[in-house]
Coordinates of C-alpha atoms and ligand atoms in Angstrom, one line a residue:
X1 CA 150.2 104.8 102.7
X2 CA 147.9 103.6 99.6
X3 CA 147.9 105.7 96.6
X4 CA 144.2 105.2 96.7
X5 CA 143.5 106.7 100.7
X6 CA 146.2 109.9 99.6
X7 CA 144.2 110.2 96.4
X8 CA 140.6 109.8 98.3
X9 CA 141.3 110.9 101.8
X10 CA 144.9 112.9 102.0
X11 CA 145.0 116.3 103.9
X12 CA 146.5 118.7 102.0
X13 CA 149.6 119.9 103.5
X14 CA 150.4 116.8 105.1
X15 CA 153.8 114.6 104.9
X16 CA 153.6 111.4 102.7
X17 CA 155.2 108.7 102.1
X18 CA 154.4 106.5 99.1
X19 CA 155.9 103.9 97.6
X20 CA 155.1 102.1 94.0
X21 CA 156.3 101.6 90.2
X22 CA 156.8 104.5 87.7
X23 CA 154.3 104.6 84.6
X24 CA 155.8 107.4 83.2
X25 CA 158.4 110.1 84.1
X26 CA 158.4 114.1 82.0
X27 CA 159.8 117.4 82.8
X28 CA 162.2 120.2 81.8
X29 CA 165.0 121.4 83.5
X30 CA 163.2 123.0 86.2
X31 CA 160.8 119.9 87.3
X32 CA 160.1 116.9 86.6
X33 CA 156.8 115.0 87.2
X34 CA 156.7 110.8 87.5
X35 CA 153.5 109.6 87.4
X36 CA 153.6 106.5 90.4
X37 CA 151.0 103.9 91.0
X38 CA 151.3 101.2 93.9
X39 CA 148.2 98.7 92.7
X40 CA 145.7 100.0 95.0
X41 CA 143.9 102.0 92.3
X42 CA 143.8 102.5 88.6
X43 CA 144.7 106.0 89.4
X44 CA 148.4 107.1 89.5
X45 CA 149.6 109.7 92.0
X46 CA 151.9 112.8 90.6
X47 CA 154.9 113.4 92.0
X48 CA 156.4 116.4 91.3
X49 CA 160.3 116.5 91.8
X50 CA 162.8 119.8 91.5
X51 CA 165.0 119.0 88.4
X52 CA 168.2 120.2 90.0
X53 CA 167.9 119.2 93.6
X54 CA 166.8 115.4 92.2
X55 CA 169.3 116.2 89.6
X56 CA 171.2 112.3 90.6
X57 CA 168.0 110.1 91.1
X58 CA 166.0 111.6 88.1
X59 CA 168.7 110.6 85.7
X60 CA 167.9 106.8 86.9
X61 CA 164.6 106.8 87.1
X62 CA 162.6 105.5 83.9
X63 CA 159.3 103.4 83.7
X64 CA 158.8 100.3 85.8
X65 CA 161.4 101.8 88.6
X66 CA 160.3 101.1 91.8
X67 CA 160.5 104.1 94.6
X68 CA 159.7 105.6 97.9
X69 CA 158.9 109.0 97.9
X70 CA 158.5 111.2 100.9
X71 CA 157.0 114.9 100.4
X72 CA 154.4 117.3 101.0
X73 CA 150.5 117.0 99.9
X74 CA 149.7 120.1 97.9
X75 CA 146.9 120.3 96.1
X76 CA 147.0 119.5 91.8
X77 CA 146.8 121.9 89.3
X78 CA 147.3 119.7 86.1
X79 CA 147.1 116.4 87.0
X80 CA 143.9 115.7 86.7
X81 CA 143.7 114.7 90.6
X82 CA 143.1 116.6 93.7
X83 CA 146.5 116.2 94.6
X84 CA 150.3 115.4 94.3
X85 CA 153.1 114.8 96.1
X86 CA 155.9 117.7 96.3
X87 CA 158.8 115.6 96.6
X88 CA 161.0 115.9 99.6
X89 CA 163.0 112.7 99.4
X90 CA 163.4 109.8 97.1
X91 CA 164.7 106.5 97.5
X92 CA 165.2 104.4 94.9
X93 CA 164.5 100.5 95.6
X94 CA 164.6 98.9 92.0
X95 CA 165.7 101.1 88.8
X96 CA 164.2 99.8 85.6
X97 CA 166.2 99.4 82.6
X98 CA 165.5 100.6 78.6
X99 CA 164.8 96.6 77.8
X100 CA 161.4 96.3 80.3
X101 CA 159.0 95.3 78.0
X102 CA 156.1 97.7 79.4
X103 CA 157.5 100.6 78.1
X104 CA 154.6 103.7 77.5
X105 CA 153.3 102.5 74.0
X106 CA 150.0 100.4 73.8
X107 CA 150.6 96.3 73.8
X108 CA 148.1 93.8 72.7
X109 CA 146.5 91.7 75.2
X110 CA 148.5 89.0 73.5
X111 CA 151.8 90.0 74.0
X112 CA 150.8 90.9 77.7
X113 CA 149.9 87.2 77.7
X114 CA 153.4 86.1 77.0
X115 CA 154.6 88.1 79.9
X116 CA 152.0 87.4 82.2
X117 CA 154.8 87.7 84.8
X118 CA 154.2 91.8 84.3
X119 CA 151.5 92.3 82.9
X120 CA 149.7 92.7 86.2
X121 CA 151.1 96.3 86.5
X122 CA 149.7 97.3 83.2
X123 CA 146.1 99.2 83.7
X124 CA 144.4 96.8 82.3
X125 CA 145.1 94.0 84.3
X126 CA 145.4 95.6 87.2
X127 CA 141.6 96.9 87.1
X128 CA 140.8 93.2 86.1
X129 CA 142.6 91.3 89.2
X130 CA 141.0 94.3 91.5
X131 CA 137.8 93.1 89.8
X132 CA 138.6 89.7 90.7
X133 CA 139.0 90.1 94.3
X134 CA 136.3 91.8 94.4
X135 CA 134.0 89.3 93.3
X136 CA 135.5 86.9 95.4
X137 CA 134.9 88.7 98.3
X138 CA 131.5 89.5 97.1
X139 CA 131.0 85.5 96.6
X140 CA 131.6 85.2 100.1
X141 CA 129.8 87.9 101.4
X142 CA 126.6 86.6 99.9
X143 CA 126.9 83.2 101.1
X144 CA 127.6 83.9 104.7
X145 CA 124.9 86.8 104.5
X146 CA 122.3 83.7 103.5
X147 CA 123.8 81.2 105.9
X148 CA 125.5 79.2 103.9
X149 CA 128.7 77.6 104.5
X150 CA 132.0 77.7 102.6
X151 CA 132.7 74.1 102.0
X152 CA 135.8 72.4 101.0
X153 CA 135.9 69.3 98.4
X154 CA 139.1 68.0 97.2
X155 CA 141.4 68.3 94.5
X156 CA 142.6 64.9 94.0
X157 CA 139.6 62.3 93.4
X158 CA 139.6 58.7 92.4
X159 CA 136.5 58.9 91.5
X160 CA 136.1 59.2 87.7
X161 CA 132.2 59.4 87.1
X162 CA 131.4 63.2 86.4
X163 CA 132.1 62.8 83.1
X164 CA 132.5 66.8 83.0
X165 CA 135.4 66.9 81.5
X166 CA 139.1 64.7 80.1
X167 CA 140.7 64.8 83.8
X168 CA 144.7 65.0 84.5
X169 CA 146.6 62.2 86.4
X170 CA 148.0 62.4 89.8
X171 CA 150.8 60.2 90.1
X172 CA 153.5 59.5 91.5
X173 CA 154.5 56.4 89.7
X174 CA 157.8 56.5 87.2
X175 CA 156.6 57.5 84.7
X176 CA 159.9 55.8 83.0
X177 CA 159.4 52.8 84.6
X178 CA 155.9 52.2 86.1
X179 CA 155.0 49.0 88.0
X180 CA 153.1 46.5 85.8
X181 CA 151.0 43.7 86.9
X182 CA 149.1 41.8 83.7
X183 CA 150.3 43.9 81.3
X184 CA 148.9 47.1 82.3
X185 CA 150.3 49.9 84.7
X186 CA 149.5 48.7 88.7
X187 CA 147.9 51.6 89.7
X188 CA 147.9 49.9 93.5
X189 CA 151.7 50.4 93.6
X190 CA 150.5 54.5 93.1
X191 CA 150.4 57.3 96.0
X192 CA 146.9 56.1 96.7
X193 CA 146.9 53.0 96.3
X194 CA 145.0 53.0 92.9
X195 CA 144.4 55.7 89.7
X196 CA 144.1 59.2 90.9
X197 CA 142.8 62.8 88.8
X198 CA 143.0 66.5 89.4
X199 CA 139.1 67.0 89.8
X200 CA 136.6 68.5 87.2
X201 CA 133.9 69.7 90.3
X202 CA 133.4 69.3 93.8
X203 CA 129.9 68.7 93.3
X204 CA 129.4 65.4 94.5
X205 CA 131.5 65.6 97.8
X206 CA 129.1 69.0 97.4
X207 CA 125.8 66.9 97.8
X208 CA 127.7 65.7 100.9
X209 CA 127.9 69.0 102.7
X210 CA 124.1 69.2 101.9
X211 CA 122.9 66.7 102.7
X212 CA 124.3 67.3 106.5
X213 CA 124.8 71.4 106.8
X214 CA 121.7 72.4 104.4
X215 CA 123.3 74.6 102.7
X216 CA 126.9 74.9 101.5
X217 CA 129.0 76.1 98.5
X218 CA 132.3 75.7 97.5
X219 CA 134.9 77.9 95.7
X220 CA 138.1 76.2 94.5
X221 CA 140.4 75.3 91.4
X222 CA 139.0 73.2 88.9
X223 CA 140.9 71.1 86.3
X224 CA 139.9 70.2 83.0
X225 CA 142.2 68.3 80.5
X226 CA 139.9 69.3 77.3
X227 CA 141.8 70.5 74.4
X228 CA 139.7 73.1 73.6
X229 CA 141.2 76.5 72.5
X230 CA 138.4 78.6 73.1
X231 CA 138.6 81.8 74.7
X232 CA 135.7 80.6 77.3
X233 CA 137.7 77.6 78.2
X234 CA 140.8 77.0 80.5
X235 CA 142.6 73.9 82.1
X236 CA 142.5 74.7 85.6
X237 CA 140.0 77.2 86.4
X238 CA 137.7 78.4 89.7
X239 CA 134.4 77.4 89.9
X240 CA 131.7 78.3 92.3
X241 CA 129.2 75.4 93.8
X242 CA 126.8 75.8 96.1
X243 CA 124.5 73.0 96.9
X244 CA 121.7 73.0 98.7
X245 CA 119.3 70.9 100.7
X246 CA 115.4 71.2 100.2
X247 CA 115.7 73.2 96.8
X248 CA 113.5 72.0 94.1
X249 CA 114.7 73.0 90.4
X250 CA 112.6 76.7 91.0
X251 CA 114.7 77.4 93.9
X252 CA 117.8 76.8 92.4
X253 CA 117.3 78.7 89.6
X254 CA 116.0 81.4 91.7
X255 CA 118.7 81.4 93.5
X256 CA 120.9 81.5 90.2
X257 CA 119.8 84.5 89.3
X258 CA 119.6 86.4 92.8
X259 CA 123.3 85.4 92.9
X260 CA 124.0 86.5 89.8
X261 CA 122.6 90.0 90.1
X262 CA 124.1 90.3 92.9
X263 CA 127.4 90.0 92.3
X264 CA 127.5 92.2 89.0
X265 CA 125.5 95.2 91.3
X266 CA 128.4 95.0 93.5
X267 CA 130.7 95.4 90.7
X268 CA 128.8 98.7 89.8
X269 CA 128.8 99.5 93.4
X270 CA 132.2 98.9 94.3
X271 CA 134.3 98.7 91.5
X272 CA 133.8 102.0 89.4
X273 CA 137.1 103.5 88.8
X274 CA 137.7 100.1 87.0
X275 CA 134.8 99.7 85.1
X276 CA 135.1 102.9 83.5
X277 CA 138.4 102.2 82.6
X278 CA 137.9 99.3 81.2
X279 CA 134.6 101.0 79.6
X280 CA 136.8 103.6 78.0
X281 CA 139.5 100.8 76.8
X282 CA 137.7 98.2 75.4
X283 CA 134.0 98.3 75.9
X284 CA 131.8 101.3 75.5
X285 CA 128.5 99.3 76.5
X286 CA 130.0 97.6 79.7
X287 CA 128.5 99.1 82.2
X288 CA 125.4 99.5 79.9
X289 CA 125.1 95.9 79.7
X290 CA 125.8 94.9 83.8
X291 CA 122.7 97.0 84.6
X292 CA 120.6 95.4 82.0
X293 CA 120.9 91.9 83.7
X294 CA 120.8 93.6 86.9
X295 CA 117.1 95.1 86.1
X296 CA 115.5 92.7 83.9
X297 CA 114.1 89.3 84.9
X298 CA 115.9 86.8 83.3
X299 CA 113.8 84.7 80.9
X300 CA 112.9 80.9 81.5
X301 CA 112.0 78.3 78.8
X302 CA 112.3 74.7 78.3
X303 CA 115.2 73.4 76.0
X304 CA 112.4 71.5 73.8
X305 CA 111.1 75.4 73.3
X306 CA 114.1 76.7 72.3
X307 CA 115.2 74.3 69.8
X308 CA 111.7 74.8 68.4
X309 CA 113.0 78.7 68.2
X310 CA 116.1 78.2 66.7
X311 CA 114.9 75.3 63.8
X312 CA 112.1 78.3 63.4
X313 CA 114.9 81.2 62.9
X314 CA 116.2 80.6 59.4
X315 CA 119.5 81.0 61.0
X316 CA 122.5 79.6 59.5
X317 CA 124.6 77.8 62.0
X318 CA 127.5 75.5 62.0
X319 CA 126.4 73.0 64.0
X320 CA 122.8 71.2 63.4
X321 CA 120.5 72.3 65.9
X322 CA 118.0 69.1 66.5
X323 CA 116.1 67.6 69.4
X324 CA 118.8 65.7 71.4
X325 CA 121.8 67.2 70.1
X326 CA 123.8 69.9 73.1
X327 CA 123.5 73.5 72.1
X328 CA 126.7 75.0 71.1
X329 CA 127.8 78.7 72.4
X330 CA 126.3 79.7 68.3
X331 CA 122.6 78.6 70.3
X332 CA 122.9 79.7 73.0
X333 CA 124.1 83.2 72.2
X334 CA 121.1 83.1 69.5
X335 CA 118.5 82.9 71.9
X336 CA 120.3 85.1 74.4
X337 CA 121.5 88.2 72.4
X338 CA 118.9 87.9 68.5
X339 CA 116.2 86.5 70.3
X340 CA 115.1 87.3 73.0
X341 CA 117.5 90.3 74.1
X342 CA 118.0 88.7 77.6
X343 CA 119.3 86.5 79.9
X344 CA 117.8 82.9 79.4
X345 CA 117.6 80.0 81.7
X346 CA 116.9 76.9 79.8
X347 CA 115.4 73.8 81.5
X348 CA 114.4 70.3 81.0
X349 CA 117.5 68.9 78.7
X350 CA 117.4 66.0 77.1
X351 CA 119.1 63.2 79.7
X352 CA 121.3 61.9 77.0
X353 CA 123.3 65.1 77.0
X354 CA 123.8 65.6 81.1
X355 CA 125.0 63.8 83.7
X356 CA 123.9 60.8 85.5
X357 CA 122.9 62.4 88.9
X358 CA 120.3 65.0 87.4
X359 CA 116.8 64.5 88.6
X360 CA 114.7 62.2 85.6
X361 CA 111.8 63.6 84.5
X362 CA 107.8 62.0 84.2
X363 CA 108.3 61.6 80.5
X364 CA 111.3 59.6 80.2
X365 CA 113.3 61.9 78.1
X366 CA 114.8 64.7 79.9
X367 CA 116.3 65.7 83.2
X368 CA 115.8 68.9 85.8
X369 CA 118.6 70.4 84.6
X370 CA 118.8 74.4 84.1
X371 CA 121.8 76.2 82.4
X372 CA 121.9 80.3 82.7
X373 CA 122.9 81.8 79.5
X374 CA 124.4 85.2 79.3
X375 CA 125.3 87.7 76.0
X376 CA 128.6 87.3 75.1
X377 CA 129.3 84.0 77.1
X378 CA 126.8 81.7 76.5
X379 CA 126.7 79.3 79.4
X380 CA 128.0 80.8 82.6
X381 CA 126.1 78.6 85.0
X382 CA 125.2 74.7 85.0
X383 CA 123.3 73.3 87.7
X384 CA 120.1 70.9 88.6
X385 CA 118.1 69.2 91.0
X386 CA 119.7 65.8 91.6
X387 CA 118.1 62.8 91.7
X388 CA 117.1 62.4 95.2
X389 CA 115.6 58.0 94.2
X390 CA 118.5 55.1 94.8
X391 CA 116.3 53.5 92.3
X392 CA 116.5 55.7 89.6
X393 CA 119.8 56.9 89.9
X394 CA 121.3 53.2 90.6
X395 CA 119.3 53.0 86.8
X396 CA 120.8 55.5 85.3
X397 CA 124.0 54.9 86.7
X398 CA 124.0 51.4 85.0
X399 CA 122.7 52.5 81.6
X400 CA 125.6 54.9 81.4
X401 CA 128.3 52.3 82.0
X402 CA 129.7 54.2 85.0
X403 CA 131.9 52.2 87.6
X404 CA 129.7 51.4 90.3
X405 CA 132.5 50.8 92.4
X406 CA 133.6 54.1 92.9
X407 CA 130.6 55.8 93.9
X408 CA 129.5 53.5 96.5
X409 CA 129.6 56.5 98.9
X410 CA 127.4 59.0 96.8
X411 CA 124.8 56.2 95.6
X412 CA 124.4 55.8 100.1
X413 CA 123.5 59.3 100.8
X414 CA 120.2 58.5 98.8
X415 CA 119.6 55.2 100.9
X416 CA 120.2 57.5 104.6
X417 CA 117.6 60.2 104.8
X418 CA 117.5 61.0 100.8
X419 CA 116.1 64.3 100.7
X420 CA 115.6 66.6 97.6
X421 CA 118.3 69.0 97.0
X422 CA 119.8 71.1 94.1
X423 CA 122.9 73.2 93.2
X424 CA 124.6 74.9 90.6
X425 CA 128.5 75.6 89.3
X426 CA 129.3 79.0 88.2
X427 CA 132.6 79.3 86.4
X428 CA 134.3 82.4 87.8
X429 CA 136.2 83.3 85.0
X430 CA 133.1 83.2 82.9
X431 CA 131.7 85.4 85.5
X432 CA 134.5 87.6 85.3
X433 CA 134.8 87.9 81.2
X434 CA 131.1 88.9 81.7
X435 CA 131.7 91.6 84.5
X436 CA 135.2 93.5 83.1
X437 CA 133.9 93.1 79.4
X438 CA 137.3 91.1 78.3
X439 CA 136.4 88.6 75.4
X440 CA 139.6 86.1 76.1
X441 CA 139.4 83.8 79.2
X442 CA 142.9 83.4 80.0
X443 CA 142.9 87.4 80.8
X444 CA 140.9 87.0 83.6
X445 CA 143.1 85.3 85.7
X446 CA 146.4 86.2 86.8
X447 CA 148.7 82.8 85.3
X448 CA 146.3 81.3 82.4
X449 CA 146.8 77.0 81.9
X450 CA 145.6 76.2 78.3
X451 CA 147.0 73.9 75.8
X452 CA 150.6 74.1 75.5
X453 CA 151.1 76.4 78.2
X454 CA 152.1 76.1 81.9
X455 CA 154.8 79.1 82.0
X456 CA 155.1 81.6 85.2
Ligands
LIG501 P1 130.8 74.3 78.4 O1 129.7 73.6 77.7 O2 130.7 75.8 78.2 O3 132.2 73.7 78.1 P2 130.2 72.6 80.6 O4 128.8 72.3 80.3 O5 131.3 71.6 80.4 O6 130.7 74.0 80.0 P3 129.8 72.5 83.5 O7 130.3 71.1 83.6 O8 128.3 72.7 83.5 O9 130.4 73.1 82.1 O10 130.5 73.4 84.5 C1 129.9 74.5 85.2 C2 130.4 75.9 84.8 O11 131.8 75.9 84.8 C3 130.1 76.3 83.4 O12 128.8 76.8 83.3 C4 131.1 77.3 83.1 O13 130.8 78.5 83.7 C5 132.3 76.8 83.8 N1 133.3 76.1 83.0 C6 133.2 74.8 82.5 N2 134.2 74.4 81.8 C7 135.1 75.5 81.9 C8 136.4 75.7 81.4 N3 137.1 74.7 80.8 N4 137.0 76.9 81.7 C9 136.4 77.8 82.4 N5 135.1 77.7 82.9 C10 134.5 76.5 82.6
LIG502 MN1 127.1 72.8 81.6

């Protein structure tokens, strides 16, 4: 039986059985009370255990012991919940020495970083991975409600033309010892018969699904070697992409933000015992904050608007802010949280600073690209109408020194039945720093990979 269901749903005067970890144990010699919890909720059920019958078991029972504990429902006096369990019988499956680290005291989320291993049975993370499935599943939900389909790219790609990101090798070459030919490693000796990554987004085997099902998306582990120790960046994170036939740049963005509001409304909806936790914890305005986005319209401008905004600002910012140049989180949060209080969708980049498959603009200059800007995160969505013209993107392909060679397959789709299409990548975990109110990546997800560390 889930904690949660007894705590919600139990009859009073029923038999239980639960099973889960201690958070804390107190008493006298008359009773003694152990506070369990089994994951399913942030709240802990009381048990309350006769001192001298449980005289044996009690004396080895301490935080982090796992039991199973049969009894009677009663209803709670002091607990603070509707009811406890008056122990009948307890069964001890795991004791819990003095030397486990998640003893009662506090801990920093950094040293719950370093034993990542535990930390999900702290509160904390457990109302942030509860969070996480819960978006998951609400990712889901939405996308089959609309008629989309869930649509799997692959990890390992040989195709290195994103240009999102550094990549990681796949190989299986020694490493020692690799083959040569002319001086340099012979990559057709390898697994695949040449140079293999880890890949940085499934969008273009995305554009794929498309351009045959209409409308897909994809939600899978994405890998990128960047050495950047930020706490909005990881090595290997999850990343949302749904692509989508027929959509001009409006609809995408549209879409963007339906999405979006969706998911954090079904945080409110579904996931309040957490929030307020969290709320309480770390983050008075949280739930403040998810209901803003939720109500307001989120506000559109071109990118040449908003650097005109930010060169008007007087602000001081580290980076230069000029026509050309890729806004920096300092920008974007600018524009989201000092000026205009909101949400922002910015549009219209220059082409110089996005990718080679974004649709080109009348002018020359810049591309139908849109980011989604959010307080606190900066950029938590990229995405963009692709360029739909074999001429054009052949062009652009070419002026960006990209190997032709390996994207034979993409540059075909736009010579059979091209068709306009757009799509976006939301990152989850930037999702998820938004939704729980945590301000370090690598505590939204269960076993961070960063710079220097792979453990657990
Ligand atoms: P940024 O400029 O913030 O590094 P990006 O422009 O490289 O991001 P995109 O290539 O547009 O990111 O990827 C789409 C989305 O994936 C981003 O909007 C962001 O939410 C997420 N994302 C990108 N890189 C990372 C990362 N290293 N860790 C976690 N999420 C990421
Ligand atoms: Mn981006």
């Amino acid at each position: 039986m889930r904690i949660l269901d007894i705590l919600n749903n139990g009859e009073i005067g029923s038999r239980v059985v639960v099973k889960g970890w201690v958070r804390t144990k107190r008493g006298n010699k008359t009773v003694a009370f152990i506070a369990l919890n089994d994951g399913s909720t942030i709240n802990n059920i009381q048990i309350v255990a006769d001192a001298e019958q449980f005289d044996e078991p009690l004396k080895r029972i301490s935080t982090g012991a796992c039991l199973c504990v049969e009894g009677e429902l009663v209803e709670s006096l002091g607990s603070g919940q509707r009811v406890e369990v008056q122990a009948r019988k307890i069964d001890i499956y795991g004791t819990s020495p003095e030397d486990y680290p998640l003893q009662k005291k506090g801990h920093t989320l950094e040293f719950l970083r370093e034993i990542a291993y535990l930390r999900p049975r702290t509160n904390t993370f457990g109302a942030v991975f509860r969070i996480r499935h819960a978006m998951a599943f609400a990712i889901h939900k939405y996308f089959n409600d609309k008629g989309f389909y869930y649509w799997h790219t692959p990890l390992i790609t040989a195709s290195d033309a994103e240009g999102a990101g550094a990549m990681f090798q796949v190989t299986t070459l020694d490493m020692e010892n690799p083959p040569k030919a002319d001086g340099k490693i012979d990559y057709s000796q390898d697994f695949f018969g040449r140079s293999s990554n880890l890949t940085v987004s499934g969008q273009l085997e995305g554009e794929l699904g498309a351009l045959a099902l209409g409308q897909i998306y994809t939600f899978g582990p994405t890998f990128r070697a960047e050495n950047s120790n930020t706490p909005r960046h990881l090595a290997e994170f999850w990343m949302i992409e749904p692509e989508m036939a027929f959509y001009e740049l409006e609809d995408d963005m549209a879409l963007a933000e339906d999405f979006l509001k969706y998911l954090i409304q079904y945080a409110l909806d579904n996931c309040s015992d957490d929030l307020e936790f969290l709320e309480k914890m770390y983050d008075a305005e949280l739930r403040e904050r998810l209901r803003f986005v939720v109500e307001n319209k989120f506000q559109v401008l071109e990118y040449t608007a908003a650097i005109e905004i930010l060169q008007a600002s007087g602000q001081k910012f580290e980076y230069p802010c000029t026509w050309g140049a890729d806004l920096q989180s300092e920008h974007e949060r600018y524009l989201v949280e000092k000026h205009f209080n909101n949400p922002v969708i910015l549009t219209d980049y220059p082409k110089e600073i996005k990718a080679f498959y974004m649709k080109q603009n009348a002018d020359g200059k810049t591309v139908r690209a849109m980011d989604v800007l959010f307080p606190a995160i900066g950029e938590i969505i990229g995405g963009s109408q692709r360029e739909e013209n074999y001429e054009k993107l052949a062009k652009r392909i070419s002026e960006m020194g990209i190997n032709t060679s390996d994207m034979w397959w993409y540059m075909e789709t736009r010579k059979f039945g091209s068709a306009p299409h757009s799509g976006f990548g939301l990152g989850f975990e930037r999702l998820l720093l938004f939704v729980t109110g945590m301000s370090n990546i690598r505590d939204v997800i269960p076993f961070p990979r960063y710079p220097q560390n792979a453990e657990f």
